[in-house]
Amino acid sequence: MNKEFPSHVSLTVFLFVIQLSLLIFASPSPMDGASGLGIISFGFTTLNSIVSDIQAIEIELSQVQVPSSSMTLNICREVVGRSLKQFAYVQNAMDSITLTLNQASLAQMALTAANTYVRTCQQALDEAGEDSHGPFGSVILLLEAAGAGQCTTSQAISQAITEIAKHTPKQDNTETEIPITQATPGAIIESVPASRRVRVAKDGSGNFKTINDAVKNVPLNQNAYFLIYVDEGKYEEYVLITSDRPYLILAGAGEGKTIITGNRSTGTGWGTFYSSTVAVEAENFIGFNMTIENTAGPVNSQAVALRTSASFSAFHRCTILGFQDTLFVHVGYQFFRQCTIAGTIDFIFGYSSVVFQNCIFILRQPLNGQSNVITASGRNCSTDLTGISIHMSSIMSAPELKNTTVSYLGRPWGNYARSAFLLSNFKASIDPSRWYPMNGSPADVEFGEFDNPGLGTRASVLRNNGTLDHKLDRNSAYQFTVDRMLMGGNWIGNMTVPYTKGLFP
């Protein structure tokens, strides 16, 4: 995996946000900040220079002399374009004299997504074996330049969030556990009017025979839910939910009944990013009651079943099957409830802030000599509001898993990895060292465990900073809950997906 790369997104943004927060909160009222217009203008100038850097990459990509069908070129063009949109969101957030805590958190996540998209381009270039001497040479150099200081920028917004939090009344007492929401699962589906729902059936009895045809007919840029109901059957297609189709519900007839299947992989030339059977790039997406699988098998290396590249995505009662890299939780806020996920190496990986509750994780048999790794968390910066949390779930072994296969809870995908297992029941055998090191010793890795029955006796392991890797206390474990990881979780309740906000139901 790639090391952290530099960028000149700048010390001036850091100074801008610190000055802005001091200006706003020095006044008697946090809302009194009108005199900060000069500093806001200064911040815009800096953010505009960041955007100019990314635009230079976009221009360079348009001039790369490779076939237009190049998968690497297409990935980079796509993700760099999305990066610019995320930076624009940060600019708009900074247009406000003061920010609420939620607005600041969303700006932080947008900045994280922007940086992740740039990194995704670099990872695609690395995966394709490109270097600075090839046709992408100028792009690679610009990517390296466009990254230095990104963590300083993230730290600046993080400090602004800390200041805002000091002046925001606390809604909940973290010492008091918050019970599960009493949402009626799937109730939002029943609320969608007939005019905003279609049915897919392979036998032609519905509105469409394929899921993709149904997706193409979803209204663009809507702000109310649209339902695609998929009848029982096996659908051999690659489904892409583009960002201009938010508020979409994709619901099946049941796990194991409605099956979306594909077999793309890096081993067959697709690359990790484009190997997914289903890719979700639209916000406020709900996946319900279906199976998504990638059948490429362990011999074909990375092969994604589901890629989620958008915030406010929820999956309820879905089965996601693959081997290496089954579930790519790419960017944004995401939630999985009562889902089954099966795989081998790094089968949950990415840069998002994601919580799994009441899910089942199945360890499958990899190639001989390989080990199973459940999570591979990546973060661009130590202040990014991201990580992988597995909460109140079960970890099991597939019947074919050999006793000689070693399995681990996770490993870092570069610096700043952050993963935790909370109140989860282990029926699979996990190596006593628990966590598998990757690429030497990445910095500031945060791995956590809290009250997991069946995990067994753990070996004494030194963390990368030399301190003993120990179990989380209750306070630290709370930082991996829906309340802390997913902005409190109200958006999940609005989707009528049940969830536990705190540690205990």
Short mmCIF file of C-alpha atoms in Angstrom, two decimals:
data_model
loop_
_atom_site.label_atom_id
_atom_site.label_comp_id
_atom_site.label_asym_id
_atom_site.label_seq_id
_atom_site.Cartn_x
_atom_site.Cartn_y
_atom_site.Cartn_z
CA MET A 1 0.00 0.00 0.00
CA ASN A 2 1.06 3.57 -0.51
CA LYS A 3 2.90 5.76 1.95
CA GLU A 4 1.39 9.14 2.83
CA PHE A 5 2.21 11.66 0.12
CA PRO A 6 2.89 15.37 0.57
CA SER A 7 0.77 18.53 -0.70
CA HIS A 8 0.90 22.32 -0.53
CA VAL A 9 -2.57 22.83 0.68
CA SER A 10 -1.16 24.96 3.29
CA LEU A 11 -0.26 26.46 6.51
CA THR A 12 -2.33 29.53 5.63
CA VAL A 13 -5.58 27.56 5.85
CA PHE A 14 -4.50 26.41 9.30
CA LEU A 15 -3.84 30.00 10.36
CA PHE A 16 -7.13 31.10 8.79
CA VAL A 17 -9.25 28.63 10.72
CA ILE A 18 -7.47 29.25 14.01
CA GLN A 19 -7.86 33.02 13.59
CA LEU A 20 -11.48 32.57 12.58
CA SER A 21 -12.31 30.41 15.61
CA LEU A 22 -10.59 32.85 17.95
CA LEU A 23 -12.43 35.75 16.37
CA ILE A 24 -15.84 34.10 16.63
CA PHE A 25 -15.54 32.74 20.13
CA ALA A 26 -13.88 35.79 21.69
CA SER A 27 -17.16 37.68 21.31
CA PRO A 28 -19.99 37.33 23.89
CA SER A 29 -22.12 35.41 21.43
CA PRO A 30 -20.73 32.62 19.18
CA MET A 31 -23.02 33.93 16.46
CA ASP A 32 -21.42 37.37 16.48
CA GLY A 33 -18.75 37.14 13.80
CA ALA A 34 -19.61 39.72 11.17
CA SER A 35 -16.28 41.46 11.59
CA GLY A 36 -14.56 38.29 10.41
CA LEU A 37 -15.29 38.96 6.72
CA GLY A 38 -11.68 39.88 6.01
CA ILE A 39 -10.43 36.59 7.42
CA ILE A 40 -13.14 34.70 5.49
CA SER A 41 -11.87 36.35 2.29
CA PHE A 42 -8.32 35.30 3.20
CA GLY A 43 -9.53 31.74 3.70
CA PHE A 44 -11.23 31.72 0.32
CA THR A 45 -8.02 32.85 -1.37
CA THR A 46 -6.17 29.91 0.14
CA LEU A 47 -8.89 27.39 -0.70
CA ASN A 48 -8.99 28.72 -4.26
CA SER A 49 -5.27 28.04 -4.58
CA ILE A 50 -5.92 24.43 -3.46
CA VAL A 51 -8.59 24.06 -6.11
CA SER A 52 -6.19 25.49 -8.70
CA ASP A 53 -3.71 22.73 -7.89
CA ILE A 54 -6.32 20.02 -8.43
CA GLN A 55 -7.53 21.73 -11.61
CA ALA A 56 -3.96 21.58 -12.92
CA ILE A 57 -4.06 17.81 -12.41
CA GLU A 58 -7.39 17.64 -14.23
CA ILE A 59 -5.93 19.54 -17.19
CA GLU A 60 -2.86 17.33 -17.26
CA LEU A 61 -5.07 14.22 -17.27
CA SER A 62 -6.87 15.55 -20.35
CA GLN A 63 -3.52 15.66 -22.17
CA VAL A 64 -2.10 12.26 -21.18
CA GLN A 65 -1.14 10.32 -24.29
CA VAL A 66 -2.70 6.93 -23.62
CA PRO A 67 -5.71 5.17 -25.18
CA SER A 68 -9.01 6.72 -24.12
CA SER A 69 -10.05 3.27 -22.91
CA SER A 70 -7.24 3.27 -20.30
CA MET A 71 -8.78 2.19 -17.02
CA THR A 72 -6.21 4.11 -15.00
CA LEU A 73 -6.89 7.31 -16.95
CA ASN A 74 -10.64 6.95 -16.49
CA ILE A 75 -10.33 6.32 -12.73
CA CYS A 76 -8.11 9.37 -12.26
CA ARG A 77 -10.35 11.64 -14.34
CA GLU A 78 -13.38 10.48 -12.38
CA VAL A 79 -11.97 10.80 -8.87
CA VAL A 80 -10.13 14.08 -9.50
CA GLY A 81 -13.41 15.56 -10.73
CA ARG A 82 -15.11 14.40 -7.54
CA SER A 83 -12.28 15.85 -5.49
CA LEU A 84 -12.98 19.29 -6.96
CA LYS A 85 -16.66 18.99 -5.99
CA GLN A 86 -15.72 18.15 -2.41
CA PHE A 87 -13.33 21.10 -2.20
CA ALA A 88 -16.17 23.29 -3.48
CA TYR A 89 -18.30 22.03 -0.59
CA VAL A 90 -15.56 23.07 1.85
CA GLN A 91 -15.44 26.50 0.20
CA ASN A 92 -19.19 26.92 0.60
CA ALA A 93 -18.98 25.90 4.26
CA MET A 94 -16.30 28.51 4.85
CA ASP A 95 -18.63 31.09 3.28
CA SER A 96 -20.51 31.11 6.57
CA ILE A 97 -19.35 33.55 9.24
CA THR A 98 -19.96 30.87 11.84
CA LEU A 99 -20.44 27.14 11.48
CA THR A 100 -22.59 24.77 13.51
CA LEU A 101 -20.95 21.64 14.82
CA ASN A 102 -22.67 19.52 12.15
CA GLN A 103 -21.63 21.91 9.37
CA ALA A 104 -18.03 21.87 10.52
CA SER A 105 -18.07 18.05 10.74
CA LEU A 106 -19.48 17.81 7.22
CA ALA A 107 -16.78 20.19 5.97
CA GLN A 108 -14.16 18.00 7.62
CA MET A 109 -15.62 14.89 5.97
CA ALA A 110 -15.73 16.70 2.60
CA LEU A 111 -12.06 17.58 2.96
CA THR A 112 -11.30 13.96 3.87
CA ALA A 113 -13.22 12.77 0.79
CA ALA A 114 -11.41 15.28 -1.45
CA ASN A 115 -8.03 14.05 -0.23
CA THR A 116 -9.13 10.42 -0.52
CA TYR A 117 -10.18 10.88 -4.15
CA VAL A 118 -6.76 12.34 -4.97
CA ARG A 119 -5.15 9.41 -3.18
CA THR A 120 -7.37 6.97 -5.10
CA CYS A 121 -5.89 8.28 -8.35
CA GLN A 122 -2.40 7.72 -7.03
CA GLN A 123 -3.32 4.21 -5.88
CA ALA A 124 -4.70 3.41 -9.34
CA LEU A 125 -1.44 4.60 -10.89
CA ASP A 126 0.56 2.46 -8.46
CA GLU A 127 -1.65 -0.56 -9.15
CA ALA A 128 -1.06 -0.13 -12.89
CA GLY A 129 2.71 0.13 -12.36
CA GLU A 130 2.92 3.72 -13.62
CA ASP A 131 5.89 5.89 -12.63
CA SER A 132 7.22 9.42 -13.20
CA HIS A 133 9.00 8.33 -16.40
CA GLY A 134 5.84 7.10 -18.15
CA PRO A 135 2.90 8.88 -19.79
CA PHE A 136 1.47 9.77 -16.37
CA GLY A 137 4.77 11.29 -15.17
CA SER A 138 3.51 14.87 -14.93
CA VAL A 139 0.33 13.73 -13.17
CA ILE A 140 2.35 11.79 -10.59
CA LEU A 141 4.54 14.80 -9.84
CA LEU A 142 1.50 17.05 -9.50
CA LEU A 143 -0.18 14.56 -7.18
CA GLU A 144 2.87 14.58 -4.94
CA ALA A 145 2.86 18.38 -4.94
CA ALA A 146 -0.90 18.62 -4.39
CA GLY A 147 -0.78 16.76 -1.13
CA ALA A 148 1.79 18.37 1.12
CA GLY A 149 0.14 19.95 4.12
CA GLN A 150 -3.23 18.24 3.71
CA CYS A 151 -3.01 17.07 7.30
CA THR A 152 -2.29 20.61 8.48
CA THR A 153 -5.52 21.67 6.79
CA SER A 154 -7.40 18.79 8.40
CA GLN A 155 -5.93 19.70 11.78
CA ALA A 156 -7.09 23.30 11.34
CA ILE A 157 -10.72 22.28 10.75
CA SER A 158 -10.45 19.75 13.56
CA GLN A 159 -9.38 22.49 15.96
CA ALA A 160 -12.25 24.67 14.75
CA ILE A 161 -14.63 21.76 15.50
CA THR A 162 -13.16 21.52 19.00
CA GLU A 163 -13.78 25.24 19.56
CA ILE A 164 -17.34 25.01 18.22
CA ALA A 165 -18.04 21.95 20.40
CA LYS A 166 -17.07 23.95 23.49
CA HIS A 167 -19.86 26.39 22.69
CA THR A 168 -22.45 23.80 21.64
CA PRO A 169 -24.87 22.55 24.33
CA LYS A 170 -24.43 18.83 24.89
CA GLN A 171 -27.46 16.84 23.75
CA ASP A 172 -26.55 13.54 25.35
CA ASN A 173 -24.65 12.37 28.40
CA THR A 174 -22.21 9.72 27.19
CA GLU A 175 -22.30 8.10 30.62
CA THR A 176 -25.97 7.24 30.05
CA GLU A 177 -26.38 4.59 27.41
CA ILE A 178 -28.75 5.48 24.60
CA PRO A 179 -31.17 2.70 23.59
CA ILE A 180 -31.85 1.35 20.15
CA THR A 181 -34.22 3.35 17.97
CA GLN A 182 -37.68 1.90 17.63
CA ALA A 183 -37.89 2.41 13.88
CA THR A 184 -40.03 -0.06 11.96
CA PRO A 185 -37.52 -1.70 9.60
CA GLY A 186 -38.29 -0.89 5.99
CA ALA A 187 -41.15 1.48 6.85
CA ILE A 188 -39.68 4.10 4.55
CA ILE A 189 -40.22 1.71 1.63
CA GLU A 190 -43.95 1.57 2.32
CA SER A 191 -44.06 5.37 2.43
CA VAL A 192 -42.76 5.82 -1.14
CA PRO A 193 -45.72 6.71 -3.40
CA ALA A 194 -46.55 4.53 -6.40
CA SER A 195 -45.44 7.29 -8.77
CA ARG A 196 -41.91 7.03 -7.35
CA ARG A 197 -41.40 3.28 -7.45
CA VAL A 198 -40.57 0.77 -10.17
CA ARG A 199 -40.14 -3.00 -10.23
CA VAL A 200 -37.41 -5.02 -11.91
CA ALA A 201 -38.27 -8.58 -12.99
CA LYS A 202 -36.22 -10.84 -15.24
CA ASP A 203 -39.37 -12.38 -16.73
CA GLY A 204 -40.58 -9.02 -18.06
CA SER A 205 -43.54 -8.71 -15.68
CA GLY A 206 -42.14 -5.53 -14.09
CA ASN A 207 -41.25 -2.09 -15.40
CA PHE A 208 -37.73 -3.19 -16.36
CA LYS A 209 -35.82 -6.42 -16.91
CA THR A 210 -32.47 -5.16 -15.60
CA ILE A 211 -31.45 -3.09 -12.60
CA ASN A 212 -29.32 -0.78 -14.73
CA ASP A 213 -32.25 0.10 -16.95
CA ALA A 214 -34.24 1.01 -13.85
CA VAL A 215 -31.38 3.13 -12.48
CA LYS A 216 -31.13 5.05 -15.76
CA ASN A 217 -34.75 6.09 -15.32
CA VAL A 218 -34.36 7.42 -11.77
CA PRO A 219 -34.98 11.20 -11.67
CA LEU A 220 -31.79 13.22 -11.36
CA ASN A 221 -30.87 15.30 -8.30
CA GLN A 222 -34.07 14.45 -6.44
CA ASN A 223 -34.70 15.24 -2.77
CA ALA A 224 -37.32 12.58 -2.06
CA TYR A 225 -36.88 8.83 -2.03
CA PHE A 226 -37.33 6.75 -5.19
CA LEU A 227 -37.73 2.97 -4.88
CA ILE A 228 -36.39 0.28 -7.19
CA TYR A 229 -37.80 -3.08 -6.09
CA VAL A 230 -35.93 -6.06 -7.56
CA ASP A 231 -37.78 -9.36 -7.85
CA GLU A 232 -36.25 -12.68 -6.91
CA GLY A 233 -33.58 -13.86 -9.34
CA LYS A 234 -29.89 -13.72 -10.21
CA TYR A 235 -28.94 -10.49 -11.99
CA GLU A 236 -25.60 -10.70 -13.79
CA GLU A 237 -24.82 -7.02 -14.17
CA TYR A 238 -22.60 -4.27 -12.83
CA VAL A 239 -24.70 -1.62 -11.12
CA LEU A 240 -23.52 1.97 -10.75
CA ILE A 241 -25.54 4.50 -8.74
CA THR A 242 -24.05 7.82 -9.87
CA SER A 243 -23.85 10.86 -7.62
CA ASP A 244 -26.69 12.65 -9.45
CA ARG A 245 -29.18 10.02 -8.22
CA PRO A 246 -29.45 10.62 -4.45
CA TYR A 247 -32.30 9.35 -2.26
CA LEU A 248 -32.52 5.97 -3.95
CA ILE A 249 -33.74 2.77 -2.29
CA LEU A 250 -32.64 -0.50 -3.88
CA ALA A 251 -34.68 -3.30 -2.28
CA GLY A 252 -34.76 -6.99 -3.04
CA ALA A 253 -37.00 -9.95 -2.28
CA GLY A 254 -34.60 -11.25 0.37
CA GLU A 255 -31.01 -12.26 1.00
CA GLY A 256 -30.18 -15.21 -1.21
CA LYS A 257 -33.30 -14.53 -3.28
CA THR A 258 -32.37 -11.31 -5.08
CA ILE A 259 -28.73 -11.72 -6.09
CA ILE A 260 -26.60 -9.19 -7.99
CA THR A 261 -23.49 -10.98 -9.20
CA GLY A 262 -20.24 -10.15 -11.03
CA ASN A 263 -16.67 -11.42 -11.33
CA ARG A 264 -14.43 -8.47 -12.19
CA SER A 265 -11.03 -8.35 -10.45
CA THR A 266 -7.52 -6.98 -10.60
CA GLY A 267 -6.49 -10.43 -11.78
CA THR A 268 -8.60 -9.98 -14.91
CA GLY A 269 -7.42 -6.41 -15.56
CA TRP A 270 -10.17 -4.31 -13.99
CA GLY A 271 -8.29 -2.74 -11.08
CA THR A 272 -9.70 -2.57 -7.55
CA PHE A 273 -11.81 0.57 -8.02
CA TYR A 274 -13.67 -0.68 -11.11
CA SER A 275 -13.97 -4.31 -10.00
CA SER A 276 -17.10 -3.74 -7.90
CA THR A 277 -20.33 -5.54 -8.75
CA VAL A 278 -22.30 -2.66 -7.21
CA ALA A 279 -20.94 0.88 -6.74
CA VAL A 280 -22.86 3.55 -4.81
CA GLU A 281 -21.76 7.15 -5.41
CA ALA A 282 -25.04 8.89 -4.46
CA GLU A 283 -25.82 10.19 -0.99
CA ASN A 284 -28.79 9.04 1.11
CA PHE A 285 -28.79 5.57 -0.44
CA ILE A 286 -30.54 2.61 1.19
CA GLY A 287 -29.77 -1.00 0.27
CA PHE A 288 -32.23 -3.53 1.65
CA ASN A 289 -32.91 -7.26 1.56
CA MET A 290 -30.57 -8.60 -1.14
CA THR A 291 -27.26 -10.34 -1.88
CA ILE A 292 -24.36 -8.67 -3.69
CA GLU A 293 -21.45 -10.88 -4.68
CA ASN A 294 -18.16 -11.03 -6.56
CA THR A 295 -17.36 -14.57 -7.63
CA ALA A 296 -13.83 -13.94 -9.00
CA GLY A 297 -12.38 -16.17 -6.27
CA PRO A 298 -9.15 -15.94 -4.27
CA VAL A 299 -6.92 -16.64 -7.28
CA ASN A 300 -7.83 -13.29 -8.89
CA SER A 301 -6.69 -11.09 -5.99
CA GLN A 302 -8.66 -7.89 -5.29
CA ALA A 303 -12.29 -8.26 -6.36
CA VAL A 304 -14.85 -5.90 -4.83
CA ALA A 305 -18.49 -6.90 -4.41
CA LEU A 306 -19.70 -3.52 -3.11
CA ARG A 307 -18.06 -0.07 -3.23
CA THR A 308 -19.68 2.72 -1.24
CA SER A 309 -18.37 6.18 -2.19
CA ALA A 310 -20.94 8.49 -0.61
CA SER A 311 -22.11 9.76 2.77
CA PHE A 312 -25.35 8.79 4.47
CA SER A 313 -25.46 5.29 2.99
CA ALA A 314 -27.24 2.55 4.92
CA PHE A 315 -27.48 -1.18 4.22
CA HIS A 316 -29.98 -3.33 6.09
CA ARG A 317 -30.31 -7.10 5.82
CA CYS A 318 -27.88 -7.42 2.93
CA THR A 319 -25.40 -10.22 2.24
CA ILE A 320 -22.11 -9.17 0.65
CA LEU A 321 -19.93 -12.01 -0.60
CA GLY A 322 -16.39 -12.04 -1.96
CA PHE A 323 -12.85 -13.00 -1.11
CA GLN A 324 -10.10 -10.36 -1.11
CA ASP A 325 -11.44 -6.77 -0.78
CA THR A 326 -15.11 -7.77 -0.59
CA LEU A 327 -16.41 -4.45 0.74
CA PHE A 328 -14.76 -1.14 -0.21
CA VAL A 329 -16.04 1.47 2.25
CA HIS A 330 -14.43 4.21 0.23
CA VAL A 331 -15.51 7.60 1.62
CA GLY A 332 -18.25 9.20 3.73
CA TYR A 333 -20.56 8.23 6.59
CA GLN A 334 -21.91 4.68 6.25
CA PHE A 335 -23.94 2.23 8.33
CA PHE A 336 -24.59 -1.52 8.05
CA ARG A 337 -27.20 -3.33 10.13
CA GLN A 338 -27.96 -7.07 10.24
CA CYS A 339 -25.79 -7.70 7.20
CA THR A 340 -23.59 -10.70 6.41
CA ILE A 341 -20.15 -10.02 4.94
CA ALA A 342 -17.80 -12.82 3.85
CA GLY A 343 -14.22 -12.64 2.61
CA THR A 344 -10.54 -13.36 3.14
CA ILE A 345 -7.89 -10.61 2.91
CA ASP A 346 -8.79 -7.03 3.87
CA PHE A 347 -12.41 -7.82 3.17
CA ILE A 348 -13.58 -4.58 4.75
CA PHE A 349 -11.30 -1.73 3.69
CA GLY A 350 -11.36 1.97 2.95
CA TYR A 351 -11.30 5.53 4.25
CA SER A 352 -14.90 6.04 5.39
CA SER A 353 -16.42 6.44 8.83
CA VAL A 354 -18.43 3.24 9.07
CA VAL A 355 -20.23 1.31 11.80
CA PHE A 356 -21.43 -2.29 11.52
CA GLN A 357 -24.08 -3.37 14.03
CA ASN A 358 -25.56 -6.84 14.56
CA CYS A 359 -23.73 -8.09 11.47
CA ILE A 360 -22.16 -11.47 10.74
CA PHE A 361 -18.61 -11.67 9.38
CA ILE A 362 -17.57 -14.96 7.78
CA LEU A 363 -13.91 -15.87 7.31
CA ARG A 364 -13.47 -17.85 4.08
CA GLN A 365 -10.54 -19.94 2.86
CA PRO A 366 -7.85 -17.90 1.04
CA LEU A 367 -5.09 -19.36 -1.13
CA ASN A 368 -2.66 -21.68 0.63
CA GLY A 369 -0.13 -19.67 2.60
CA GLN A 370 -2.33 -16.58 2.84
CA SER A 371 -3.91 -15.21 6.01
CA ASN A 372 -7.35 -13.75 6.62
CA VAL A 373 -7.58 -10.08 7.64
CA ILE A 374 -11.02 -8.68 8.46
CA THR A 375 -10.37 -4.92 8.35
CA ALA A 376 -7.90 -2.63 6.57
CA SER A 377 -8.61 0.92 7.63
CA GLY A 378 -6.99 3.85 5.86
CA ARG A 379 -6.88 7.49 6.92
CA ASN A 380 -5.19 10.41 5.23
CA CYS A 381 -4.55 12.27 8.50
CA SER A 382 -4.73 11.57 12.21
CA THR A 383 -7.50 14.18 12.58
CA ASP A 384 -9.79 12.66 9.94
CA LEU A 385 -13.20 11.73 11.38
CA THR A 386 -13.02 8.20 9.97
CA GLY A 387 -12.46 4.57 10.93
CA ILE A 388 -14.07 1.11 10.99
CA SER A 389 -16.22 0.03 13.95
CA ILE A 390 -17.61 -3.49 14.33
CA HIS A 391 -20.21 -3.40 17.10
CA MET A 392 -22.41 -6.12 18.62
CA SER A 393 -21.62 -8.48 15.76
CA SER A 394 -20.54 -12.10 15.24
CA ILE A 395 -17.33 -13.35 13.62
CA MET A 396 -17.57 -16.89 12.26
CA SER A 397 -15.62 -19.34 10.11
CA ALA A 398 -16.86 -20.73 6.81
CA PRO A 399 -17.08 -24.55 6.82
CA GLU A 400 -14.18 -24.82 4.35
CA LEU A 401 -11.77 -22.68 6.41
CA LYS A 402 -8.75 -24.78 7.37
CA ASN A 403 -7.51 -24.91 10.95
CA THR A 404 -4.05 -23.99 9.67
CA THR A 405 -5.22 -20.66 8.20
CA VAL A 406 -4.25 -17.73 10.43
CA SER A 407 -6.81 -14.94 10.82
CA TYR A 408 -6.40 -11.41 12.16
CA LEU A 409 -8.77 -8.63 13.24
CA GLY A 410 -7.15 -6.16 10.89
CA ARG A 411 -4.11 -4.33 9.65
CA PRO A 412 -3.35 -0.70 8.81
CA TRP A 413 -3.78 0.54 5.26
CA GLY A 414 -1.00 3.08 5.63
CA ASN A 415 -0.64 5.62 8.43
CA TYR A 416 -3.32 6.58 10.96
CA ALA A 417 -5.45 3.42 10.60
CA ARG A 418 -8.34 3.25 13.07
CA SER A 419 -10.45 0.13 13.72
CA ALA A 420 -12.26 -1.35 16.71
CA PHE A 421 -14.30 -4.40 17.70
CA LEU A 422 -16.91 -3.73 20.38
CA LEU A 423 -19.15 -6.24 22.20
CA SER A 424 -18.75 -8.76 19.37
CA ASN A 425 -18.97 -12.52 19.68
CA PHE A 426 -16.10 -14.53 18.21
CA LYS A 427 -16.82 -18.06 17.03
CA ALA A 428 -13.82 -18.01 14.67
CA SER A 429 -10.24 -18.53 15.79
CA ILE A 430 -8.18 -15.31 15.76
CA ASP A 431 -4.40 -15.23 16.10
CA PRO A 432 -3.35 -14.24 19.66
CA SER A 433 -1.48 -11.20 18.30
CA ARG A 434 -4.87 -9.99 17.01
CA TRP A 435 -3.59 -7.32 14.58
CA TYR A 436 -1.33 -7.94 11.62
CA PRO A 437 1.34 -5.32 10.78
CA MET A 438 1.47 -3.95 7.22
CA ASN A 439 4.13 -2.00 5.32
CA GLY A 440 6.47 -1.88 8.30
CA SER A 441 5.11 0.20 11.16
CA PRO A 442 2.71 2.93 10.03
CA ALA A 443 2.40 5.90 12.34
CA ASP A 444 -0.34 6.58 14.88
CA VAL A 445 -2.31 3.37 14.36
CA GLU A 446 -5.36 3.06 16.62
CA PHE A 447 -6.70 -0.46 17.07
CA GLY A 448 -9.21 -1.21 19.80
CA GLU A 449 -11.09 -4.03 21.50
CA PHE A 450 -13.89 -3.83 24.04
CA ASP A 451 -15.57 -6.79 25.75
CA ASN A 452 -15.56 -9.35 22.91
CA PRO A 453 -16.64 -12.83 24.12
CA GLY A 454 -14.78 -15.75 22.56
CA LEU A 455 -11.77 -13.76 21.41
CA GLY A 456 -9.51 -15.73 23.75
CA THR A 457 -6.25 -14.84 25.45
CA ARG A 458 -4.32 -12.13 23.71
CA ALA A 459 -0.57 -11.95 23.37
CA SER A 460 1.28 -8.93 24.71
CA VAL A 461 1.96 -6.78 21.65
CA LEU A 462 3.86 -3.52 21.43
CA ARG A 463 2.18 -0.73 19.50
CA ASN A 464 4.15 1.20 16.90
CA ASN A 465 4.89 3.92 19.46
CA GLY A 466 6.36 1.35 21.84
CA THR A 467 3.48 1.28 24.33
CA LEU A 468 1.54 -1.85 25.13
CA ASP A 469 -1.46 -2.38 22.87
CA HIS A 470 -4.31 -2.74 25.37
CA LYS A 471 -8.07 -3.07 25.44
CA LEU A 472 -10.28 -0.01 25.24
CA ASP A 473 -11.92 1.30 28.37
CA ARG A 474 -15.59 2.24 28.23
CA ASN A 475 -14.92 5.89 27.50
CA SER A 476 -12.54 5.11 24.63
CA ALA A 477 -14.91 2.48 23.25
CA TYR A 478 -17.68 5.08 23.12
CA GLN A 479 -15.67 6.99 20.50
CA PHE A 480 -16.41 4.11 18.08
CA THR A 481 -20.21 4.25 18.49
CA VAL A 482 -22.80 5.62 16.06
CA ASP A 483 -23.09 8.66 18.30
CA ARG A 484 -19.44 9.57 17.74
CA MET A 485 -18.68 8.01 14.34
CA LEU A 486 -21.86 8.91 12.45
CA MET A 487 -22.88 12.37 13.67
CA GLY A 488 -25.30 10.99 16.25
CA GLY A 489 -27.13 8.73 13.80
CA ASN A 490 -30.38 10.66 13.39
CA TRP A 491 -30.06 10.28 9.62
CA ILE A 492 -30.15 6.49 10.07
CA GLY A 493 -33.41 6.70 12.02
CA ASN A 494 -34.87 8.87 9.26
CA MET A 495 -34.22 5.93 6.94
CA THR A 496 -36.21 3.67 9.33
CA VAL A 497 -33.16 1.49 9.83
CA PRO A 498 -32.85 0.43 13.49
CA TYR A 499 -29.61 1.35 15.26
CA THR A 500 -28.04 1.65 18.69
CA LYS A 501 -26.66 5.11 19.30
CA GLY A 502 -24.40 4.30 22.25
CA LEU A 503 -22.46 1.25 23.37
CA PHE A 504 -25.31 -0.85 24.72
CA PRO A 505 -28.81 -1.57 23.36
#
